[in-house]
Short mmCIF file of C-alpha atoms in Angstrom, two decimals:
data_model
loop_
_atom_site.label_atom_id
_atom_site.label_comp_id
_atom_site.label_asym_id
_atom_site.label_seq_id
_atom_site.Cartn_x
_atom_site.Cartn_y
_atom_site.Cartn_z
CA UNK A 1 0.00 0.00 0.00
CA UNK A 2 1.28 3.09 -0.88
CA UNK A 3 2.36 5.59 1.33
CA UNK A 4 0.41 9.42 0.70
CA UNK A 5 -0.64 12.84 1.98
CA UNK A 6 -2.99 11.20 4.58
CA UNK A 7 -0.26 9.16 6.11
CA UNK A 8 1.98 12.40 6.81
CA UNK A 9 -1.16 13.93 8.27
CA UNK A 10 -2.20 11.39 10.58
CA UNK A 11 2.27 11.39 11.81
CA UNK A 12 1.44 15.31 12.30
CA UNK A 13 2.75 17.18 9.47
CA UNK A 14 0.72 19.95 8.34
CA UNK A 15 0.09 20.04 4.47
CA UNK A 16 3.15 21.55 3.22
CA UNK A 17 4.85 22.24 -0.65
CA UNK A 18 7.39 19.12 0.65
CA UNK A 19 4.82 16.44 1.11
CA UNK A 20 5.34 15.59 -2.67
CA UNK A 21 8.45 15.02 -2.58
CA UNK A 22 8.49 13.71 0.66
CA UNK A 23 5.65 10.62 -0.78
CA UNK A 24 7.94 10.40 -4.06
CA UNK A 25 11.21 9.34 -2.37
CA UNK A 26 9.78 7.13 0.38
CA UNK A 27 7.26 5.03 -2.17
CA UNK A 28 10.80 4.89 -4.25
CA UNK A 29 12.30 3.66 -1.55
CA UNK A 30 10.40 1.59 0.23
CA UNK A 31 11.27 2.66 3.23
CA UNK A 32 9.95 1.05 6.22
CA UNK A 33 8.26 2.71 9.39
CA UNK A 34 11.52 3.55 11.06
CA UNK A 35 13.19 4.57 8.11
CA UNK A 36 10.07 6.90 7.39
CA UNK A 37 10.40 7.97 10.55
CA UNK A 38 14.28 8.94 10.53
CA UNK A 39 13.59 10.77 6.74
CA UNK A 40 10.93 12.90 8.05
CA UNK A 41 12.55 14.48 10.55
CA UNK A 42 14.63 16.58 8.49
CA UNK A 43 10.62 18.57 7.62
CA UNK A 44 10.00 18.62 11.68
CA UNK A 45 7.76 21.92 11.54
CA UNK A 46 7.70 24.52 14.48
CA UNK A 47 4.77 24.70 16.86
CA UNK A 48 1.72 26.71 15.61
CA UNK A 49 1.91 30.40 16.90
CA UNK A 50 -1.48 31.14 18.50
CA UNK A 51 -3.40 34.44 18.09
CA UNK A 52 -2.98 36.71 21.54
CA UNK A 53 -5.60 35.54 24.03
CA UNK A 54 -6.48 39.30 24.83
CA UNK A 55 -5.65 42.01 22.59
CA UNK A 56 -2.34 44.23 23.13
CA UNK A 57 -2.77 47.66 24.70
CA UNK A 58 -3.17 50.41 21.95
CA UNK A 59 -2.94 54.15 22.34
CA UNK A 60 -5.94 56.17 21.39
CA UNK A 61 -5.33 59.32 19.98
CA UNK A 62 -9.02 59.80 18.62
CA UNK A 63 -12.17 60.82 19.61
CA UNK A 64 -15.44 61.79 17.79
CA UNK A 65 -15.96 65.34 17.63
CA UNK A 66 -19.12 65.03 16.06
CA UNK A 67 -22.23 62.72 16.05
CA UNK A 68 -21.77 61.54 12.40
CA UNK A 69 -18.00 60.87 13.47
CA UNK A 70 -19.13 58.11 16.67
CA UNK A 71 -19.30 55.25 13.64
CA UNK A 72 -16.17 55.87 12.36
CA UNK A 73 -14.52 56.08 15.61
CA UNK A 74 -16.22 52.70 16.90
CA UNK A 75 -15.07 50.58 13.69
CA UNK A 76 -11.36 52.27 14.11
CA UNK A 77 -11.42 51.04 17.66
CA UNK A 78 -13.23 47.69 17.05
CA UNK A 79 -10.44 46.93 13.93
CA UNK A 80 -7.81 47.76 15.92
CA UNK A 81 -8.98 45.53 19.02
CA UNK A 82 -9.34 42.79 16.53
CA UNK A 83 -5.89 43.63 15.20
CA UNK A 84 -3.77 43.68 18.55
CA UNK A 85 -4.37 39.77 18.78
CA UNK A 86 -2.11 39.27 15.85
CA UNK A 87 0.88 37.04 17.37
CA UNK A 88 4.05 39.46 16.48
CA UNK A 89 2.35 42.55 17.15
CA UNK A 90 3.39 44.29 20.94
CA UNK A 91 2.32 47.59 20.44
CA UNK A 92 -0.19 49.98 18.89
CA UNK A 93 -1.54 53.45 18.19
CA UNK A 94 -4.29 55.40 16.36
CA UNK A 95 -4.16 59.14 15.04
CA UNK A 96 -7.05 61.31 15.06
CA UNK A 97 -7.55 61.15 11.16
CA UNK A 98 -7.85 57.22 11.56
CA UNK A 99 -10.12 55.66 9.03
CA UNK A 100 -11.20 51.62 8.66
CA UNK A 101 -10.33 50.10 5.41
CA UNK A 102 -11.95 46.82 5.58
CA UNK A 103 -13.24 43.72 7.06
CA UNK A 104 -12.60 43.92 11.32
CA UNK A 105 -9.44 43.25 11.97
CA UNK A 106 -7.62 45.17 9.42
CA UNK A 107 -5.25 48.01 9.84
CA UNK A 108 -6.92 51.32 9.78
CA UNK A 109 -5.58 53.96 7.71
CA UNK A 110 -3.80 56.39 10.87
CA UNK A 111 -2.87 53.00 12.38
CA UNK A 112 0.68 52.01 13.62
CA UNK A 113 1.41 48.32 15.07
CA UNK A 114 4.56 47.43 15.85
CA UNK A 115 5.68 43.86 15.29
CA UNK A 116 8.88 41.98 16.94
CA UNK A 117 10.89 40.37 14.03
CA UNK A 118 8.56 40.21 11.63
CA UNK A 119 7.23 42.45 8.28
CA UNK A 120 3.32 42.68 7.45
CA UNK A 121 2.80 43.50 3.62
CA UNK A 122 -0.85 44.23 4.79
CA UNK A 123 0.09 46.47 6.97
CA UNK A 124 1.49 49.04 4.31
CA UNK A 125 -0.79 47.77 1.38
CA UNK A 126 -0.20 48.16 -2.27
CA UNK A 127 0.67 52.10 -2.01
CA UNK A 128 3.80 50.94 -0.38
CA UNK A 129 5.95 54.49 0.85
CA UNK A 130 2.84 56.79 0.09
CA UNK A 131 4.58 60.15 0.35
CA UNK A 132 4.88 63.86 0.41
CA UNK A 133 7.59 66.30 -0.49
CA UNK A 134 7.89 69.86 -0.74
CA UNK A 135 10.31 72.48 -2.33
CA UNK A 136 10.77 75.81 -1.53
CA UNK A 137 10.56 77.89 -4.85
CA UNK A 138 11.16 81.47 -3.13
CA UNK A 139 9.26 84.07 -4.57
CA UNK A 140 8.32 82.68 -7.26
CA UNK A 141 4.73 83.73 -8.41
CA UNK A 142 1.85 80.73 -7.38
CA UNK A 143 0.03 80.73 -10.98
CA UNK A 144 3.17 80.09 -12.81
CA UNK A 145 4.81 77.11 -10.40
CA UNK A 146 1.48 75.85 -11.21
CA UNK A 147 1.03 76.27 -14.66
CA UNK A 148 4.45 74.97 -14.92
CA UNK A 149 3.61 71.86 -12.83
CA UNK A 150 0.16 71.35 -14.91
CA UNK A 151 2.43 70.67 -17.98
CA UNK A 152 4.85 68.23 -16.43
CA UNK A 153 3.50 66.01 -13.94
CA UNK A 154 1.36 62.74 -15.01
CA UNK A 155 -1.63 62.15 -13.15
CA UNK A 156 -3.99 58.86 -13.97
CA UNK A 157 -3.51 55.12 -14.90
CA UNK A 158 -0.47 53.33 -16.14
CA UNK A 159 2.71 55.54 -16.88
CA UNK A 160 3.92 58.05 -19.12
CA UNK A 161 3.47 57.36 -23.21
CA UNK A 162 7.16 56.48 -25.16
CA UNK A 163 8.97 59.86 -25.70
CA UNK A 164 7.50 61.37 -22.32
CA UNK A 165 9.28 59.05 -20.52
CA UNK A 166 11.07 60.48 -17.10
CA UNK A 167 14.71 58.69 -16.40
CA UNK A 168 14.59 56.03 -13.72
CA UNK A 169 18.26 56.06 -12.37
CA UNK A 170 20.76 53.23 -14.13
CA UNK A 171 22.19 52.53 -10.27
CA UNK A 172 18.84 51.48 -9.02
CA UNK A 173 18.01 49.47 -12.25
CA UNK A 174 20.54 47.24 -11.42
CA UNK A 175 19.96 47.23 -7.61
CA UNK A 176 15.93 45.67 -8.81
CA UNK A 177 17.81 43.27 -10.57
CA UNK A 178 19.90 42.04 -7.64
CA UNK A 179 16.70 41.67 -5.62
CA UNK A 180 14.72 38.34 -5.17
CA UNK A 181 11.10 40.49 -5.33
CA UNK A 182 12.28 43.00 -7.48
CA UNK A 183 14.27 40.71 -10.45
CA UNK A 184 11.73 41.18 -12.90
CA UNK A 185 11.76 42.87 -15.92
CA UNK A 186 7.83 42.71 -16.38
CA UNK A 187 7.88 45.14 -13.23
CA UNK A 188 11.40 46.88 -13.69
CA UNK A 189 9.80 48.10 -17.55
CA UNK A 190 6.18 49.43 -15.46
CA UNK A 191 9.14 51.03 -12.61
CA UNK A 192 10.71 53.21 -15.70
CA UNK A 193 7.48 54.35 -17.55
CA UNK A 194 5.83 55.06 -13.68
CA UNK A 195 8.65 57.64 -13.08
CA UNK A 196 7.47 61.30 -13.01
CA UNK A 197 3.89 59.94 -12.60
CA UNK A 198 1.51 60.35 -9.33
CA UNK A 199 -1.55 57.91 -9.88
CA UNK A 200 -4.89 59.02 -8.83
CA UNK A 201 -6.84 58.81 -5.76
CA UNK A 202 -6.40 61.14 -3.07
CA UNK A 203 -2.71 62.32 -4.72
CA UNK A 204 -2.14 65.90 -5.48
CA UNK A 205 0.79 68.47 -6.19
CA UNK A 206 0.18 71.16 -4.31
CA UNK A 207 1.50 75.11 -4.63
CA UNK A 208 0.81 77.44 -1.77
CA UNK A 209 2.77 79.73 0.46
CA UNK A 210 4.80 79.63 3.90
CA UNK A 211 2.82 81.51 6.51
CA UNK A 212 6.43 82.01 8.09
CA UNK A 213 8.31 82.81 4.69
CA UNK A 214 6.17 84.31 1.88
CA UNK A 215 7.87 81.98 -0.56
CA UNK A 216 5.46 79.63 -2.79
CA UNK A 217 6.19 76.16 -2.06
CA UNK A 218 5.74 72.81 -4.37
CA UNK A 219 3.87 69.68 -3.11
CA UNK A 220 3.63 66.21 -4.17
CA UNK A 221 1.41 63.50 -2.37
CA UNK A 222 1.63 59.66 -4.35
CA UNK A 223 3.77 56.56 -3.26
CA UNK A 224 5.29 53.93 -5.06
CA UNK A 225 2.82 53.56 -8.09
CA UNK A 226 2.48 50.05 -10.13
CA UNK A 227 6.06 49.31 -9.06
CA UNK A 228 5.26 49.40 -5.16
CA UNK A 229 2.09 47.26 -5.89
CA UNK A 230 3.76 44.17 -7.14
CA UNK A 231 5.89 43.91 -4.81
CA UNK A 232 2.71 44.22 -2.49
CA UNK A 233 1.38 41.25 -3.80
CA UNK A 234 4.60 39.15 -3.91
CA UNK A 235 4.94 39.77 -0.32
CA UNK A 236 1.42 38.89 0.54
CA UNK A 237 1.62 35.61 -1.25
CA UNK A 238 4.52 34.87 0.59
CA UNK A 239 3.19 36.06 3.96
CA UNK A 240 0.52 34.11 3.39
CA UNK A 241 2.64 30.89 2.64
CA UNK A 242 4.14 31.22 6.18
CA UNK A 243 0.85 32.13 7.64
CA UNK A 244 -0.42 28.71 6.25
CA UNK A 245 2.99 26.95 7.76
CA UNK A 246 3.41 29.04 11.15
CA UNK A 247 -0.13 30.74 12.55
CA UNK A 248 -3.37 29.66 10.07
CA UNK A 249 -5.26 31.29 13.08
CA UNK A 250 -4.07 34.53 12.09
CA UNK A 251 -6.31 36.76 9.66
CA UNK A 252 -4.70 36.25 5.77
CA UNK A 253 -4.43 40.19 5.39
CA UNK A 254 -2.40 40.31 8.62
CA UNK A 255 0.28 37.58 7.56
CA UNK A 256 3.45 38.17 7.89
CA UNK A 257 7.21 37.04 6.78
CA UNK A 258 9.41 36.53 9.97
CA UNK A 259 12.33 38.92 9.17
CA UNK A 260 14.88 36.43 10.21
CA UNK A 261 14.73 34.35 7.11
CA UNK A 262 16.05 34.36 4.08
CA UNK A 263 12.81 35.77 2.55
CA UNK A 264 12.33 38.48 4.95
CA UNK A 265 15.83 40.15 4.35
CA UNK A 266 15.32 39.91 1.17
CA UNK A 267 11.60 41.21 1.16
CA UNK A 268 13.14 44.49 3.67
CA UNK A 269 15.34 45.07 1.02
CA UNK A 270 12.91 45.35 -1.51
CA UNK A 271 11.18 47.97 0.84
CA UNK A 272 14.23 50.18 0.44
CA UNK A 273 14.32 49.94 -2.96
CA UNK A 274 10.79 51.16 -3.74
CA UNK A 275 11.28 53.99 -1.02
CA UNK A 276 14.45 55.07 -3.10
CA UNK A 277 12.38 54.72 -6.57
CA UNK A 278 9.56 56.87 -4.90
CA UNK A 279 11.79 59.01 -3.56
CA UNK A 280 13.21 59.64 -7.02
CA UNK A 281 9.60 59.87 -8.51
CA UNK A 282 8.84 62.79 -6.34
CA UNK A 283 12.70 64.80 -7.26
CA UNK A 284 11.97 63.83 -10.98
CA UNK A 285 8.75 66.16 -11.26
CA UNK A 286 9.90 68.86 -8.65
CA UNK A 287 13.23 69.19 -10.08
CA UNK A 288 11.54 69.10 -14.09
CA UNK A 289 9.40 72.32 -12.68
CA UNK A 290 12.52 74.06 -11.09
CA UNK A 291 13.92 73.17 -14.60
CA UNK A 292 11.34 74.75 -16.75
CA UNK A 293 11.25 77.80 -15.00
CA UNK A 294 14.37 78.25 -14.28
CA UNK A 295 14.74 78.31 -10.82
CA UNK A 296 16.69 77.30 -8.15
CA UNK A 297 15.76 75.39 -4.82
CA UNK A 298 16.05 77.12 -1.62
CA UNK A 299 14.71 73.89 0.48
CA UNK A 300 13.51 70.62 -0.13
CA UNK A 301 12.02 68.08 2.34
CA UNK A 302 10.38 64.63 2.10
CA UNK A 303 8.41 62.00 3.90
CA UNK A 304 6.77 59.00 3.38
CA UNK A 305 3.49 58.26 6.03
CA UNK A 306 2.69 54.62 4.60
CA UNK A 307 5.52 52.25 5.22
CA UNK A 308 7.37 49.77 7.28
CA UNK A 309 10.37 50.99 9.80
CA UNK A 310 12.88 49.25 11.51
CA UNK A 311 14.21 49.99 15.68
CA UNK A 312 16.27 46.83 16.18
CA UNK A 313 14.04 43.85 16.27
CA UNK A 314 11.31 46.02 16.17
CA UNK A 315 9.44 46.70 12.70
CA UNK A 316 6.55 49.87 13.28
CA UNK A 317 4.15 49.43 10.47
CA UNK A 318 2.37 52.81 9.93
CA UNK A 319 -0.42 52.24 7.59
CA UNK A 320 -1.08 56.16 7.18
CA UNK A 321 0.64 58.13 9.59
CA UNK A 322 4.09 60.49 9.35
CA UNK A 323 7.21 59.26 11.51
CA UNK A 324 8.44 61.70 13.80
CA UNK A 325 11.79 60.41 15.23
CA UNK A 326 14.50 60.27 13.39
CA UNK A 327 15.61 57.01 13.73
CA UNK A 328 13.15 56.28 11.35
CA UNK A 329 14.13 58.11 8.25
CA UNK A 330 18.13 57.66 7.76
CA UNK A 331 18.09 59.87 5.39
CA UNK A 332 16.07 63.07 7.33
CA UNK A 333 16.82 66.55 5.60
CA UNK A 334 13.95 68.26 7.21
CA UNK A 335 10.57 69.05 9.11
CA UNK A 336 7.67 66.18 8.46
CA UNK A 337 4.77 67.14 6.34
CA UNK A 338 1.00 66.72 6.93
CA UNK A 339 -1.58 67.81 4.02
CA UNK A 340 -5.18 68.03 5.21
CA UNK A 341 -7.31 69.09 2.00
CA UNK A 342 -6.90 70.86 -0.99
CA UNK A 343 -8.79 74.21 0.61
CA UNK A 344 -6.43 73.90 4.29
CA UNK A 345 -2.95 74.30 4.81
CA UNK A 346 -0.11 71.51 4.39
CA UNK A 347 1.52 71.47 8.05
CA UNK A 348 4.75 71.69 8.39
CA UNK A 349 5.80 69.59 11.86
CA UNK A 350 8.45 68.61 14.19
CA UNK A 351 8.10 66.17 16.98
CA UNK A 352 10.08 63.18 19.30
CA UNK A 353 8.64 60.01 19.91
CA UNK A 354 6.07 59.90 23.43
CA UNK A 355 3.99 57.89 25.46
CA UNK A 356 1.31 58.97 23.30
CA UNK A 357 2.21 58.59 19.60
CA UNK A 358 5.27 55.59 19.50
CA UNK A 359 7.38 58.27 17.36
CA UNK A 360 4.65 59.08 14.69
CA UNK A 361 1.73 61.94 13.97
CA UNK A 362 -1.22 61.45 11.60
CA UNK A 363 -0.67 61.98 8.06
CA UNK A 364 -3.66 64.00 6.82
CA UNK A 365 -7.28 64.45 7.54
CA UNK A 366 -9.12 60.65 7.03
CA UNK A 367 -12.69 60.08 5.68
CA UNK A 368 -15.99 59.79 7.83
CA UNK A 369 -17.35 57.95 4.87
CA UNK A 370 -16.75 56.69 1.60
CA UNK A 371 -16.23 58.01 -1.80
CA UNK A 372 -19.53 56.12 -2.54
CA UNK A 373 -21.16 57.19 1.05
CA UNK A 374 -20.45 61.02 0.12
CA UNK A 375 -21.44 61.36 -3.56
CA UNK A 376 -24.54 60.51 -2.36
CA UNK A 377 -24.99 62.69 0.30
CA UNK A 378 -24.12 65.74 -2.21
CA UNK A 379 -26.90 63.97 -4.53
CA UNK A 380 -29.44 66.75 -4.35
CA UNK A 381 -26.84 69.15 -6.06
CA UNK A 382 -24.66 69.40 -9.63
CA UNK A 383 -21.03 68.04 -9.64
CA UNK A 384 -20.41 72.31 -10.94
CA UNK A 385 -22.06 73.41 -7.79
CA UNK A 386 -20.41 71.60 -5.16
CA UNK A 387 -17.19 72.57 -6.83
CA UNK A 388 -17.89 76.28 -7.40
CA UNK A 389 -18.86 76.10 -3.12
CA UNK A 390 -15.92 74.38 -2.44
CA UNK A 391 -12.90 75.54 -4.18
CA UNK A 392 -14.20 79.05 -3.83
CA UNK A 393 -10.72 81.23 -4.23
CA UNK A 394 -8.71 78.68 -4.94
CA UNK A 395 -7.23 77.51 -8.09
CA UNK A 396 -8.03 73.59 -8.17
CA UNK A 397 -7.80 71.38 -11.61
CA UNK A 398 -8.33 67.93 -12.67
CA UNK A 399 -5.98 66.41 -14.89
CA UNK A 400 -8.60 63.89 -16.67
CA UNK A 401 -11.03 67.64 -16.80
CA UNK A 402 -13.03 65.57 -14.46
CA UNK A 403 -14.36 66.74 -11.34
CA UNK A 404 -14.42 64.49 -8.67
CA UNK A 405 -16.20 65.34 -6.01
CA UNK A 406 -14.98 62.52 -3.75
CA UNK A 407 -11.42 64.65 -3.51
CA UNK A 408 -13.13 68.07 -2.48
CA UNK A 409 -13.36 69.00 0.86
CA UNK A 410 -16.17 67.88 2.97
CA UNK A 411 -15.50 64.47 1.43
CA UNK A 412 -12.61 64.69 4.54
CA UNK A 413 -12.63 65.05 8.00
CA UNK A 414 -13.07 68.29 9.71
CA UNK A 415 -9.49 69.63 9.01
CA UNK A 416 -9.75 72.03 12.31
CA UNK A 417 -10.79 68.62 14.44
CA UNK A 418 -7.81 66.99 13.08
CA UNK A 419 -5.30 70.00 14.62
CA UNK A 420 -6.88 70.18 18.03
CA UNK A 421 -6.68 66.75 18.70
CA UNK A 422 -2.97 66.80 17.49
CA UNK A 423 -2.48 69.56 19.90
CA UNK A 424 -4.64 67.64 22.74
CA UNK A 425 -2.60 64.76 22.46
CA UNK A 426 0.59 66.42 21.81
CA UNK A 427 1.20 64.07 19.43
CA UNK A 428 3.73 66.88 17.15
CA UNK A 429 4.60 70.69 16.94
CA UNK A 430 3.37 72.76 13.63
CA UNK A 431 6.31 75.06 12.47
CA UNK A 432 4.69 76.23 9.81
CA UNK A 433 1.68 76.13 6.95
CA UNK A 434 1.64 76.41 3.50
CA UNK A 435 -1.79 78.29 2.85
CA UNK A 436 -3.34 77.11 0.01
CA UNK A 437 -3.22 78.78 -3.64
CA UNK A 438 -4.05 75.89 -6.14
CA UNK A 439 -3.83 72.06 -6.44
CA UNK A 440 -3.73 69.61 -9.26
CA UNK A 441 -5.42 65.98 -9.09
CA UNK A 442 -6.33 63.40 -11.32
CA UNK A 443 -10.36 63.61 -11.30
CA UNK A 444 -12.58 61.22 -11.84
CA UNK A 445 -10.28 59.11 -13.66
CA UNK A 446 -13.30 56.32 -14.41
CA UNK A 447 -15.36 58.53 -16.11
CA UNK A 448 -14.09 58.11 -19.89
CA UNK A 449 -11.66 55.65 -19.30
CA UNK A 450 -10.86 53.56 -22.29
CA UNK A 451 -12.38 50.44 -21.46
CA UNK A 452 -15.61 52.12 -21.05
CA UNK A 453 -15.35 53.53 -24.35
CA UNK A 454 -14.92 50.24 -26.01
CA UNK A 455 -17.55 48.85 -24.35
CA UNK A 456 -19.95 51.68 -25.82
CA UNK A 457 -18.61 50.66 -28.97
CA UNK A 458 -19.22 47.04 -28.75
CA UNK A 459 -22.75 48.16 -28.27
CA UNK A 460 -23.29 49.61 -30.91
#
């Protein structure tokens, strides 16, 4: 009788990729119980790591302000309660412009966890090192950084057309192709024709001026594009492999890859490599519009608020939030940045790490509701009104010439809210704001996209 998948089950193996393998050579074989015995104990497996009994203590940094806030706040908490049981995780927060993004038990946006030895690819998402960075311009007049900017930057799906191409650096070409995640010339070919573009969504470029200064100041919001999102899913898959092996208890989008193995160096080092190629996405248009009009920089500062940093043994996952100390950010030129909306100030903010905020400060404004949630609510008026109330003084385009609504600002959080509870919790300082002057986004990018045209045509 021949020896199969139900026999290593019943000796206590857990289904694994090596059961094949494991049945091929001992069927070859022949080998007898002992002999089974002695071959199988090179695929001994480690003891299933249970989900925490009780959740681990999180800091709450929110609190609803408002009646149609109370929801909001409840799901952030109840996620987030969920979330602590996860077996790595020893430590938690939540920002006041904290948002759920899913089923219970996933990571709010204005989350941060931190986990002991171990990297969570859910935990950052597909908009891996979602970012901000600003350059100072000096007196340069508003209209014309943003005219300037209108005709350079890339907003929408997929990259840049052949000939419009921004350069993606030869040095970090070849550090892709030294990468286990990143050797792929599928994504390496989508990582050069992404450069110089900003997606769509909630990512802007924003020109306003210093309160402090007078000078107009540049500002880019987008993370890692198409590039960032493979690797997203690569990790996930394997995450989810060692979930499967390690802790099936554990919820698949809070997997994880235990940092000490071969897979999680390797994965960490991917990280760094799509922060540098982000990094370089944001210079690439800023330094174009310094280019075109001729202009030197006077300052330049950037963050990301949506990725994965390292203390140690200690990984802090901040899914939405800007990091504050600078052990976090090796290569710190500046202040942090926090936009709110399109019509409020981008803060400019220093700050140490607490025993409020584990070294980070929330990264924007959040929703209350959905895109879907908030269209509807606006329902008994025209797209052209709510914008004309809106954007009243302010210069605000859509790169499709869409309006969408679901970008203006009552689809956020009260901005005001936002700062007092920063203050309340002292979870930063503000230096300075950039008032507002105009703002580019991509607009309702679905609207006349090409594979709704086609469709019409089909019809007809």
């Amino acid at each position: 009788m021949e020896f199969n998948g139900n026999n290593l089950i019943e000796l206590g193996y857990r289904p694994s990729k090596w059961f094949k393998d494991a049945i091929e050579y001992i069927n070859e074989n022949n080998l007898d119980e002992n002999q089974i015995t002695a071959y199988l104990e090179q695929f001994k497996q480690p003891d299933l790591i249970p989900l925490h009994e009780t959740a681990k203590d999180f800091i709450i940094n929110i609190k609803a302000e408002h009646e149609s806030e109370n929801d909001n706040v409840e799901k952030v908490i109840n996620t987030m309660k969920v979330l602590m049981k996860t077996p790595t995780l020893v430590a938690g927060a939540i920002m006041p412009d904290a948002c759920p993004t899913g089923p219970e038990g996933q990571i709010p946006v204005g989350g941060v966890v931190v986990a002991k030895n171990a990297i969570h690819p859910g935990f950052h998402s597909a908009d891996i090192c979602c970012s901000v960075m600003l350059t100072d311009f000096g007196k340069a007049d508003p209209k014309e950084v943003l005219d300037a900017a209108h005709s350079i930057t890339h907003f929408g799906y997929g990259g840049r057309p052949r000939g419009e191409q921004m350069e993606m650096s030869q040095e970090l070409m070849d550090a892709f192709r030294e990468n286990d995640f990143l050797n792929d010339e599928k994504l390496i070919s989508i990582a050069r024709s992404h450069m110089g573009t900003q997606g769509d969504g909630n990512h802007f470029l924003f020109v306003g001026i210093s309160k402090n200064t007078g000078n107009t100041m540049l500002v880019t919001h987008h993370g890692s594009r198409a590039p960032g999102a493979a690797l997203y899913d690569k990790g996930m898959k394997v995450a989810n492999r060692f979930r499967l092996e390690i802790s099936p208890e554990t919820l698949k989008e809070n997997a994880w890859i235990p940092y000490e193995t071969e897979e999680g160096k390797s994965y960490w080092e991917a990280l760094q490599l799509i922060r540098t190629w982000t990094k370089e996405n944001h210079t690439s248009i800023h330094d174009a519009v310094l280019n075109k009009m001729n202009i030197e920089k006077e300052d330049r500062y950037w963050n990301e608020h949506n990725f994965v940093f390292k203390d140690g043994d200690l990984f802090y996952h901040a899914k939405g939030a800007t990091p504050l100390d600078d052990k976090f950010m090796p290569d710190i030129t500046g202040p942090r940045l926090i936009p709110l909306n399109m019509s409020e100030p981008v803060l400019i903010v220093q700050g140490k790490t607490n025993e409020r905020n584990l070294g980070f400060a929330p990264h924007g404004a959040g929703r209350n509701f959905s895109r879907t949630q908030h269209k509807k609510s606006l329902a008994h008026k025209t797209i052209e009104e709510v914008f004309a109330e809106e954007t009243q003084g302010l210069d605000i385009r859509f790169f499709s010439n869409e309006i969408d609504i679901s970008e203006l600002p009552t689809a956020y959080k009260s901005a005001k809210n936002v700062r007092a509870q920063i203050e309340e919790y002292g979870l930063c300082e503000v230096l300075d704001e950039v008032m507002p002057y105009g703002c580019i986004m991509a607009g309702d990018v679905q609207k006349n996209a090409p594979w709704k045209k086609k469709k019409k045509f089909r019809k007809a």
